[in-house]
Coordinates of C-alpha atoms and ligand atoms in Angstrom, one line a residue:
M1403 CA -28.5 13.3 5.1
K1404 CA -25.3 14.2 6.9
R1405 CA -24.1 17.8 6.9
H1406 CA -20.5 18.6 6.4
K1407 CA -18.5 21.7 7.3
H1408 CA -14.9 22.6 6.8
I1409 CA -13.4 24.3 9.9
G1410 CA -9.8 25.5 10.0
I1411 CA -7.3 24.8 12.8
S1412 CA -5.6 27.6 14.8
K1413 CA -2.9 27.3 17.4
S1414 CA -5.4 27.3 20.3
R1415 CA -7.7 24.9 18.5
Y1416 CA -4.7 22.6 17.8
T1417 CA -3.7 22.4 21.5
L1418 CA -7.4 21.9 22.5
F1419 CA -7.5 19.0 20.1
R1420 CA -4.3 17.6 21.6
Q1421 CA -5.9 17.8 25.0
C1422 CA -9.2 16.1 23.9
P1423 CA -10.6 15.8 20.3
K1424 CA -14.1 15.9 21.7
A1425 CA -13.4 19.3 23.4
L1426 CA -12.5 20.8 20.0
W1427 CA -15.6 19.4 18.3
L1428 CA -17.9 20.7 21.1
K1429 CA -16.3 24.1 21.0
T1430 CA -16.9 24.2 17.3
Y1431 CA -20.5 23.0 17.2
K1432 CA -21.9 23.3 20.7
P1433 CA -20.1 26.3 22.2
E1434 CA -23.2 27.1 24.3
L1435 CA -22.2 24.2 26.6
I1436 CA -19.0 25.9 27.8
V1437 CA -19.0 26.4 31.5
I1438 CA -16.2 28.7 32.7
N1439 CA -15.0 27.9 36.3
D1440 CA -12.8 30.2 38.4
S1441 CA -9.6 28.5 37.3
L1442 CA -10.4 28.8 33.6
Q1443 CA -11.5 32.4 34.1
Q1444 CA -8.2 33.4 35.6
R1445 CA -6.3 31.7 32.7
F1446 CA -8.2 33.7 30.1
Q1447 CA -7.7 37.0 31.8
S1448 CA -4.5 39.1 31.9
G1449 CA -3.2 37.7 28.7
S1450 CA -3.6 40.7 26.4
A1451 CA -1.8 43.3 28.7
V1452 CA 1.1 40.9 29.0
G1453 CA 1.2 40.3 25.2
D1454 CA 1.2 44.1 24.5
L1455 CA 4.0 44.7 26.9
A1456 CA 6.1 41.8 25.6
M1457 CA 6.0 43.3 22.1
G1458 CA 8.8 45.8 23.2
L1459 CA 11.2 43.1 24.2
F1460 CA 13.4 43.4 21.2
G1461 CA 13.2 47.2 20.6
E1462 CA 11.5 48.6 17.5
F1463 CA 8.6 46.5 16.1
V1464 CA 5.6 46.6 13.9
E1465 CA 2.3 45.1 14.9
V1466 CA -0.1 43.9 12.2
T1467 CA -3.3 43.6 14.3
S1468 CA -6.2 44.8 12.1
Y1469 CA -9.9 44.8 12.6
T1470 CA -12.9 44.8 10.2
S1471 CA -15.4 47.7 10.2
D1472 CA -17.6 45.6 12.6
G1473 CA -14.7 45.2 15.1
K1474 CA -13.7 41.6 14.3
V1475 CA -10.1 40.7 14.0
D1476 CA -9.2 40.8 10.3
L1477 CA -7.0 37.8 9.7
S1478 CA -6.6 38.2 5.9
R1479 CA -5.5 41.8 6.2
M1480 CA -3.0 40.8 9.0
A1481 CA -1.6 38.1 6.8
D1482 CA -1.2 40.6 3.9
Y1483 CA 0.6 43.1 6.2
T1484 CA 2.8 40.3 7.4
Q1485 CA 3.9 39.5 3.8
K1486 CA 4.5 43.1 3.2
Y1487 CA 6.7 43.6 6.2
I1488 CA 8.6 40.4 5.6
A1489 CA 9.3 41.6 2.0
A1490 CA 10.4 45.0 3.4
G1491 CA 13.0 43.3 5.7
V1492 CA 11.4 44.4 9.1
D1493 CA 13.2 42.7 12.0
V1494 CA 10.4 42.3 14.5
I1495 CA 6.8 41.7 13.5
C1496 CA 4.2 41.2 16.3
E1497 CA 1.0 39.1 15.6
A1498 CA 2.6 38.0 12.3
S1499 CA -0.2 36.0 10.6
F1500 CA -0.1 33.1 8.2
F1501 CA -2.6 30.9 6.5
Y1502 CA -2.0 27.3 5.3
E1503 CA -4.6 25.0 4.0
G1504 CA -7.5 26.7 5.7
G1505 CA -5.6 26.8 9.0
Y1506 CA -4.0 30.0 10.3
C1507 CA -1.7 31.2 13.1
A1508 CA -0.6 34.5 14.5
V1509 CA 2.9 34.5 16.0
D1510 CA 3.2 36.7 19.0
I1511 CA 6.6 37.9 18.1
L1512 CA 8.4 37.0 14.9
K1513 CA 12.0 38.0 15.0
K1514 CA 14.6 37.9 12.2
E1515 CA 17.6 36.0 13.3
N1516 CA 20.2 33.4 12.0
G1517 CA 19.2 33.8 8.5
G1518 CA 15.6 33.1 9.1
Y1519 CA 12.9 33.9 11.7
A1520 CA 12.4 32.8 15.2
I1521 CA 9.0 32.3 16.9
Y1522 CA 8.5 33.8 20.3
E1523 CA 5.4 32.7 22.1
V1524 CA 4.3 34.9 24.9
K1525 CA 2.5 33.5 27.9
S1526 CA 1.2 35.3 31.0
S1527 CA 2.0 32.4 33.3
T1528 CA 5.0 31.9 35.5
D1529 CA 5.2 28.2 35.1
S1530 CA 6.7 26.6 32.1
D1531 CA 4.3 24.0 31.1
K1532 CA 6.5 23.3 28.1
E1533 CA 4.7 20.4 26.8
V1534 CA 1.5 22.3 26.0
Y1535 CA 3.4 25.4 24.8
A1536 CA 5.6 23.2 22.6
Q1537 CA 2.4 21.9 20.9
D1538 CA 1.3 25.5 20.3
V1539 CA 4.6 26.5 18.9
A1540 CA 5.1 23.3 16.8
Y1541 CA 1.8 24.1 15.1
Q1542 CA 3.1 27.6 14.4
K1543 CA 6.3 26.3 13.0
Y1544 CA 4.3 23.9 10.8
V1545 CA 2.2 26.7 9.4
L1546 CA 5.2 29.1 8.9
S1547 CA 7.4 26.3 7.3
H1548 CA 4.7 25.6 4.8
C1549 CA 4.4 29.3 4.0
G1550 CA 8.0 29.3 3.0
I1551 CA 9.5 30.8 6.2
N1552 CA 12.8 29.4 7.5
V1553 CA 12.1 29.0 11.2
T1554 CA 15.5 29.2 12.9
G1555 CA 14.4 29.2 16.6
T1556 CA 11.4 28.6 18.9
Y1557 CA 11.2 30.4 22.2
L1558 CA 8.8 30.8 25.1
V1559 CA 8.5 34.2 26.7
C1560 CA 6.9 33.9 30.2
I1561 CA 6.8 35.8 33.4
D1562 CA 9.6 35.6 35.9
S1563 CA 7.9 35.2 39.3
D1564 CA 11.1 36.4 41.1
Y1565 CA 11.0 39.8 39.4
V1566 CA 10.4 42.7 41.9
L1567 CA 9.3 46.1 40.7
E1568 CA 11.8 48.6 41.8
G1569 CA 11.5 52.0 40.1
E1570 CA 10.5 51.8 36.5
L1571 CA 9.1 48.6 35.1
D1572 CA 11.9 46.6 33.4
I1573 CA 10.5 44.3 30.8
H1574 CA 13.7 42.4 30.4
G1575 CA 13.5 41.5 34.1
L1576 CA 9.7 40.8 34.1
F1577 CA 10.0 38.3 31.2
Q1578 CA 12.2 35.3 30.9
V1579 CA 12.9 33.8 27.5
Q1580 CA 13.5 30.0 27.2
D1581 CA 14.6 28.1 24.2
I1582 CA 12.0 25.3 23.7
S1583 CA 13.4 23.9 20.5
E1584 CA 13.8 20.4 22.0
A1585 CA 10.2 20.1 23.2
V1586 CA 9.0 21.6 19.9
A1587 CA 11.2 19.0 17.9
Q1588 CA 9.3 16.2 19.7
E1589 CA 5.9 17.5 18.8
Y1590 CA 6.7 18.7 15.3
P1591 CA 6.6 15.3 13.5
L1592 CA 3.1 14.8 14.8
V1593 CA 1.5 18.0 13.6
A1594 CA 0.6 17.1 10.1
S1595 CA -1.2 13.9 11.0
Q1596 CA -2.9 15.6 14.0
V1597 CA -4.2 18.4 11.8
A1598 CA -5.4 15.9 9.2
T1599 CA -7.2 14.0 12.0
A1600 CA -8.7 17.1 13.5
K1601 CA -10.0 18.3 10.2
K1602 CA -11.6 14.9 9.4
M1603 CA -13.3 15.0 12.8
L1604 CA -14.6 18.5 12.3
S1605 CA -15.9 17.7 8.8
K1606 CA -18.6 15.6 10.5
M1607 CA -20.7 18.1 12.3
D1608 CA -23.4 15.6 13.2
V1609 CA -21.1 13.1 14.7
E1610 CA -20.0 14.0 18.2
P1611 CA -16.8 12.1 19.0
D1612 CA -17.1 9.3 21.5
V1613 CA -14.6 10.2 24.1
D1614 CA -15.1 9.3 27.8
L1615 CA -13.9 11.1 30.9
D1616 CA -10.3 10.7 31.5
V1617 CA -7.3 12.5 33.1
H1618 CA -7.3 14.8 30.1
C1619 CA -10.4 16.4 31.5
H1620 CA -8.2 18.2 34.0
K1621 CA -4.9 18.0 32.4
P1622 CA -3.2 20.2 31.3
Y1623 CA -6.3 22.5 31.9
D1624 CA -9.7 22.0 33.4
C1625 CA -12.0 21.4 30.5
A1626 CA -14.9 23.8 30.0
F1627 CA -17.2 20.9 28.9
W1628 CA -16.9 18.9 32.2
Q1629 CA -20.4 19.7 33.2
Y1630 CA -21.7 18.4 29.9
C1631 CA -19.5 15.3 29.6
S1632 CA -20.2 14.3 33.2
R1633 CA -23.9 14.7 33.1
H1634 CA -24.5 11.0 33.3
L1635 CA -22.9 10.8 36.7
P1636 CA -25.1 10.6 39.9
K1637 CA -25.2 13.8 42.0
Q1638 CA -22.9 12.2 44.5
S1639 CA -20.2 10.2 42.8
V1640 CA -16.5 9.4 43.1
F1641 CA -15.8 12.9 41.7
N1642 CA -17.2 14.5 44.8
L1643 CA -15.0 12.6 47.2
Y1644 CA -13.0 14.7 49.7
R1645 CA -9.3 15.1 48.9
M1646 CA -8.9 12.3 46.4
N1647 CA -6.7 13.3 43.5
F1648 CA -8.3 13.4 40.1
D1649 CA -6.2 10.6 38.6
K1650 CA -7.4 8.2 41.3
K1651 CA -11.0 9.3 40.8
I1652 CA -10.7 8.5 37.1
A1653 CA -9.1 5.2 37.9
H1654 CA -12.2 4.3 40.1
Y1655 CA -14.5 5.6 37.3
Q1656 CA -12.8 3.4 34.7
Q1657 CA -13.2 0.4 36.9
G1658 CA -16.9 1.2 37.3
V1659 CA -16.6 2.3 40.9
I1660 CA -18.6 5.4 40.6
T1661 CA -21.5 5.6 43.0
Y1662 CA -21.2 5.9 46.7
E1663 CA -22.8 2.4 47.0
Q1664 CA -20.0 1.0 44.9
L1665 CA -17.4 3.1 46.9
Q1666 CA -18.5 1.6 50.2
N1667 CA -16.2 -1.5 49.7
E1668 CA -13.2 0.6 48.6
E1669 CA -10.3 1.7 50.7
L1670 CA -11.2 5.2 51.8
N1671 CA -9.8 7.5 54.4
E1672 CA -11.7 8.3 57.6
K1673 CA -13.3 11.5 56.2
Q1674 CA -14.1 10.0 52.8
R1675 CA -15.8 7.1 54.5
M1676 CA -17.8 9.5 56.7
Q1677 CA -18.8 11.4 53.6
V1678 CA -20.0 8.2 51.9
E1679 CA -21.8 6.8 54.8
C1680 CA -23.6 10.1 55.7
S1681 CA -24.8 10.5 52.2
L1682 CA -26.0 6.8 51.9
N1683 CA -27.9 7.0 55.2
D1684 CA -28.9 10.6 54.7
T1685 CA -27.5 11.5 58.2
I1686 CA -25.6 14.3 59.7
Y1687 CA -22.5 13.6 61.7
I1688 CA -21.8 15.9 64.6
N1689 CA -19.0 15.3 67.2
K1690 CA -20.4 17.6 70.0
V1691 CA -17.5 17.0 72.3
E1692 CA -14.8 18.2 69.8
I1693 CA -16.9 21.1 68.7
A1694 CA -17.4 22.2 72.3
R1695 CA -13.6 22.0 72.8
F1696 CA -13.0 24.0 69.8
L1697 CA -15.6 26.7 70.8
D1698 CA -13.7 26.9 74.2
T1699 CA -10.7 28.1 72.3
L1700 CA -12.6 31.3 71.3
S1701 CA -13.0 34.2 73.6
Y1702 CA -14.7 37.6 73.7
P1703 CA -14.3 40.1 72.2
L1704 CA -14.5 37.9 69.2
Y1705 CA -13.6 39.1 65.6
F1706 CA -14.4 37.6 62.2
L1707 CA -12.0 38.7 59.5
D1708 CA -11.8 38.3 55.8
F1709 CA -9.6 39.8 53.2
E1710 CA -10.2 40.4 49.5
T1711 CA -7.0 40.5 47.4
M1712 CA -5.9 41.0 43.8
Q1713 CA -3.0 39.5 41.9
P1714 CA -1.7 41.7 39.1
V1715 CA 0.4 39.8 36.6
I1716 CA 2.4 43.0 35.9
P1717 CA 3.3 44.4 39.3
D1718 CA 1.6 47.7 39.8
F1719 CA 3.2 48.8 43.1
Q1720 CA 6.8 49.2 44.2
G1721 CA 8.4 46.2 45.9
T1722 CA 5.8 43.7 44.6
H1723 CA 6.3 40.8 42.2
P1724 CA 4.1 39.3 39.5
Y1725 CA 1.0 37.5 40.8
Q1726 CA 1.5 38.8 44.4
Q1727 CA -1.5 38.8 46.5
I1728 CA -2.3 42.4 47.3
P1729 CA -5.0 42.9 49.9
F1730 CA -7.3 45.7 49.1
Q1731 CA -10.3 45.2 51.2
Y1732 CA -11.4 43.6 54.5
S1733 CA -14.6 43.0 56.3
L1734 CA -14.8 42.6 60.1
H1735 CA -17.7 41.6 62.2
Y1736 CA -17.2 41.5 66.0
I1737 CA -19.1 40.7 69.2
E1738 CA -17.7 42.3 72.4
E1739 CA -19.3 40.0 75.0
P1740 CA -21.6 37.0 75.2
D1741 CA -25.1 38.0 74.0
G1742 CA -23.5 41.3 72.8
E1743 CA -24.6 43.1 69.7
L1744 CA -23.1 42.1 66.4
K1745 CA -21.1 45.1 65.0
H1746 CA -19.4 45.6 61.7
K1747 CA -16.3 47.5 60.3
E1748 CA -14.8 47.4 56.8
F1749 CA -12.1 48.8 54.6
L1750 CA -11.9 49.3 50.9
G1751 CA -8.9 50.8 49.3
L1752 CA -8.9 53.3 46.4
S1753 CA -8.5 51.7 43.0
G1754 CA -5.3 52.8 41.3
E1755 CA -3.4 53.2 44.5
D1756 CA -1.4 50.8 46.6
P1757 CA -4.1 50.0 49.3
R1758 CA -1.8 48.1 51.7
R1759 CA -0.5 50.9 54.0
A1760 CA -4.0 52.4 54.6
L1761 CA -5.5 48.9 55.0
A1762 CA -2.8 47.9 57.5
E1763 CA -3.3 51.1 59.5
Q1764 CA -7.0 50.8 59.6
L1765 CA -6.8 47.1 60.6
C1766 CA -4.6 48.0 63.6
K1767 CA -7.3 50.5 64.7
D1768 CA -10.1 48.0 64.1
I1769 CA -8.6 45.0 65.8
P1770 CA -7.0 45.6 69.2
M1771 CA -4.1 43.6 70.3
N1772 CA -4.4 40.3 72.1
V1773 CA -8.1 39.6 71.0
C1774 CA -9.4 36.5 69.5
T1775 CA -10.0 36.7 65.7
T1776 CA -11.4 34.0 63.5
A1777 CA -10.8 33.6 59.8
Y1778 CA -12.1 30.8 57.6
N1779 CA -9.1 29.0 56.2
K1780 CA -6.7 31.1 58.2
A1781 CA -3.6 30.4 56.3
F1782 CA -4.6 33.0 53.7
E1783 CA -5.2 35.9 56.2
C1784 CA -2.2 34.9 58.3
T1785 CA 0.1 35.0 55.2
R1786 CA -1.3 38.4 54.2
L1787 CA -0.7 39.7 57.7
K1788 CA 2.8 38.4 57.8
E1789 CA 3.5 40.1 54.4
L1790 CA 2.1 43.4 55.7
A1791 CA 4.2 43.2 58.8
E1792 CA 7.3 42.7 56.8
I1793 CA 6.8 45.8 54.7
F1794 CA 5.5 48.0 57.5
P1795 CA 7.9 47.5 60.4
D1796 CA 6.2 50.2 62.5
L1797 CA 2.9 48.3 62.4
S1798 CA 4.5 44.9 62.5
E1799 CA 4.1 44.2 66.2
H1800 CA 0.4 44.9 66.1
L1801 CA -0.1 43.0 62.8
L1802 CA 1.8 39.9 64.0
N1803 CA -0.2 40.0 67.3
I1804 CA -3.4 39.9 65.3
R1805 CA -2.0 37.0 63.2
N1806 CA -0.9 35.1 66.3
H1807 CA -4.4 35.2 67.8
I1808 CA -6.3 34.0 64.7
I1809 CA -8.2 30.8 65.1
D1810 CA -9.4 28.9 62.1
L1811 CA -13.2 28.5 61.8
L1812 CA -12.6 25.8 59.2
I1813 CA -11.2 23.3 61.9
P1814 CA -14.5 21.7 63.0
F1815 CA -15.4 21.0 59.4
Q1816 CA -12.0 20.0 58.1
S1817 CA -11.4 17.8 61.1
G1818 CA -14.7 15.9 60.3
W1819 CA -16.5 17.0 63.5
Y1820 CA -19.5 18.3 61.6
Y1821 CA -20.6 16.8 58.3
V1822 CA -23.8 17.4 56.3
P1823 CA -24.2 15.4 53.1
A1824 CA -24.9 18.6 51.2
M1825 CA -21.4 19.7 51.8
G1826 CA -20.5 17.2 49.1
G1827 CA -16.9 16.7 50.3
S1828 CA -16.0 20.3 50.1
F1829 CA -15.3 22.4 53.3
S1830 CA -15.0 25.8 51.7
I1831 CA -17.4 28.3 53.2
K1832 CA -19.2 28.5 49.9
S1833 CA -20.2 24.8 50.3
V1834 CA -20.6 24.7 54.1
L1835 CA -22.8 27.8 54.2
P1836 CA -25.7 26.5 52.0
A1837 CA -25.4 23.0 53.6
L1838 CA -25.9 24.5 57.1
F1839 CA -28.5 27.0 56.0
P1840 CA -30.2 25.6 52.9
N1841 CA -33.1 27.9 52.8
D1842 CA -31.7 31.2 53.9
P1843 CA -31.8 33.8 51.1
E1844 CA -29.9 36.2 53.2
L1845 CA -26.9 33.9 53.0
D1846 CA -27.2 33.1 49.3
Y1847 CA -24.4 34.7 47.4
H1848 CA -26.4 34.5 44.2
N1849 CA -28.9 37.0 45.7
L1850 CA -26.3 39.7 46.2
Q1851 CA -27.3 42.8 44.3
G1852 CA -24.6 44.1 42.0
S1853 CA -21.7 42.8 40.0
V1854 CA -19.7 40.9 42.7
H1855 CA -20.7 37.4 43.8
N1856 CA -17.4 35.7 44.3
G1857 CA -13.7 36.3 45.0
S1858 CA -12.7 36.2 41.4
E1859 CA -15.3 38.9 40.5
A1860 CA -14.0 41.0 43.4
M1861 CA -10.4 40.5 42.4
N1862 CA -11.2 41.6 38.7
I1863 CA -13.4 44.5 39.4
F1864 CA -11.2 46.4 41.9
P1865 CA -8.4 47.5 39.6
K1866 CA -10.9 48.5 36.9
I1867 CA -12.8 50.9 39.2
I1868 CA -10.3 53.7 38.5
D1869 CA -11.3 53.8 34.8
M1870 CA -15.1 53.8 35.5
L1871 CA -17.5 56.7 35.4
P1872 CA -18.4 58.1 38.8
E1873 CA -21.8 56.3 39.1
E1874 CA -20.3 53.0 38.0
Q1875 CA -17.4 53.4 40.6
Q1876 CA -20.0 54.0 43.3
S1877 CA -21.9 50.8 42.3
A1878 CA -18.8 48.7 42.0
R1879 CA -17.6 49.8 45.4
Q1880 CA -21.0 49.1 46.9
S1881 CA -21.0 45.6 45.4
L1882 CA -17.5 44.9 46.8
L1883 CA -18.5 46.1 50.2
K1884 CA -21.7 43.9 50.2
Y1885 CA -19.8 40.8 49.0
C1886 CA -17.1 41.0 51.6
E1887 CA -19.6 41.8 54.4
L1888 CA -21.5 38.6 53.5
D1889 CA -18.2 36.7 53.8
T1890 CA -17.8 37.6 57.5
Y1891 CA -21.5 37.5 58.3
A1892 CA -21.5 34.0 56.9
M1893 CA -18.6 33.2 59.4
V1894 CA -20.7 34.6 62.3
K1895 CA -23.6 32.4 61.2
V1896 CA -21.4 29.3 61.1
W1897 CA -20.0 30.0 64.5
Q1898 CA -23.6 30.5 65.9
K1899 CA -24.5 27.2 64.3
L1900 CA -21.6 25.5 65.9
K1901 CA -22.8 26.9 69.3
E1902 CA -26.3 25.6 68.7
V1903 CA -25.2 22.0 68.2
Ligands
LIG504 S1 -14.8 17.1 29.6 FE1 -13.3 15.5 29.2 S2 -14.2 14.1 27.7 FE2 -15.4 16.0 27.7 S3 -14.6 17.3 26.1 FE3 -13.6 17.9 28.0 S4 -11.7 16.7 28.0 FE4 -13.1 15.8 26.5

């Protein structure tokens, strides 16, 4: 016998359904299959602080957010408060909540204007992906309209990336408000039928929708169910190909060109072909001549540098803008002469303070002028050094000197001079390292003790340290130091491997 369940729609569930019906069904009935990658993680974070700040955009406001005794959001109480404040003629209601036919929505900011109410949807992004936001707001307009609210405007409140913090934070400068009525008007006529279709689909909890992989798996957002839905693919498939855009991969997939055997007869670029052939023949490609030429460009004393950065949405430090990369840590391994001892230096700023000046000063002490420094994917380190040089003119000569002497350790891999099938078409250090050293637990990031195993975790934990208890602070700092040290140690090992071959 089939089981049936009635599940309501919310604004986020509506937009998920619009991206892919199956994603909403899986989220409802198989949430344990969700896999959050770095890009999704970053999207989920930072939203609440931005939402709280935006509440003050129009002066005085009331917020209806309420919780049950066990700490869950109390939507019915929020809806009751909303009705109460509307009846009392309050001008700005934040998180104003409404129910309609089992569905609900909470409006970030509901503002009385033009004889009705306008919806202001707050996003912590700087881009204006209006199509998705318009779906979200059209759903809100649909619910509110059916609750008897005259919706007189629909707006998007997002972050202005050009804003620079100078003095006190100015929320009117930080946020930009856009009228998205036109985009909402395009989506609005579809809402009722989409909601009905979504409800019908969700009423069948035993019937997983039959939706195949398509461009919607990455657009507008990476889908958290990719791992589950792509489980039928071979380990090496068209989706692992180096530098092929996702739409093109999907086009191959839809034509049944999926495995490396099938891809052999397709038009591929030089590196993609090498990737396919090395995998099929289980061979390693090494261009010793080019690698030797590359190694000749390095000289002693040789430094290996890696920065960790954070990207606060709401700028914390004077002169910075939203999402600016703020370096707060570096690790530096170095060898002074051939067969010399491997040495290590490091810097980790104090959470809660602008770390850039102390970091720049320490770096100038740790790396002398005119020495050869390597970085892995050097554009990142070079850009940070240039930014530091711009804000600290007294250190700029030294910082730019370091920058101008950086050689990219990525070159031999990106140029296709060294390819191991296990790299799987990715040349990031996190792919190259296990491919070159498959059984070395010392180089396995998963084996790191503590709470930091990747750049996202480092970026997230650093600003939080200031609010931790002393023993937690100690442990978080240790985790950061160990993680960053492994990054440059990994670079040393990669360099040694290149010398070996
Ligand atoms: S991975 Fe693709 S097909 Fe699967 S639920 Fe997500 S969007 Fe839909």
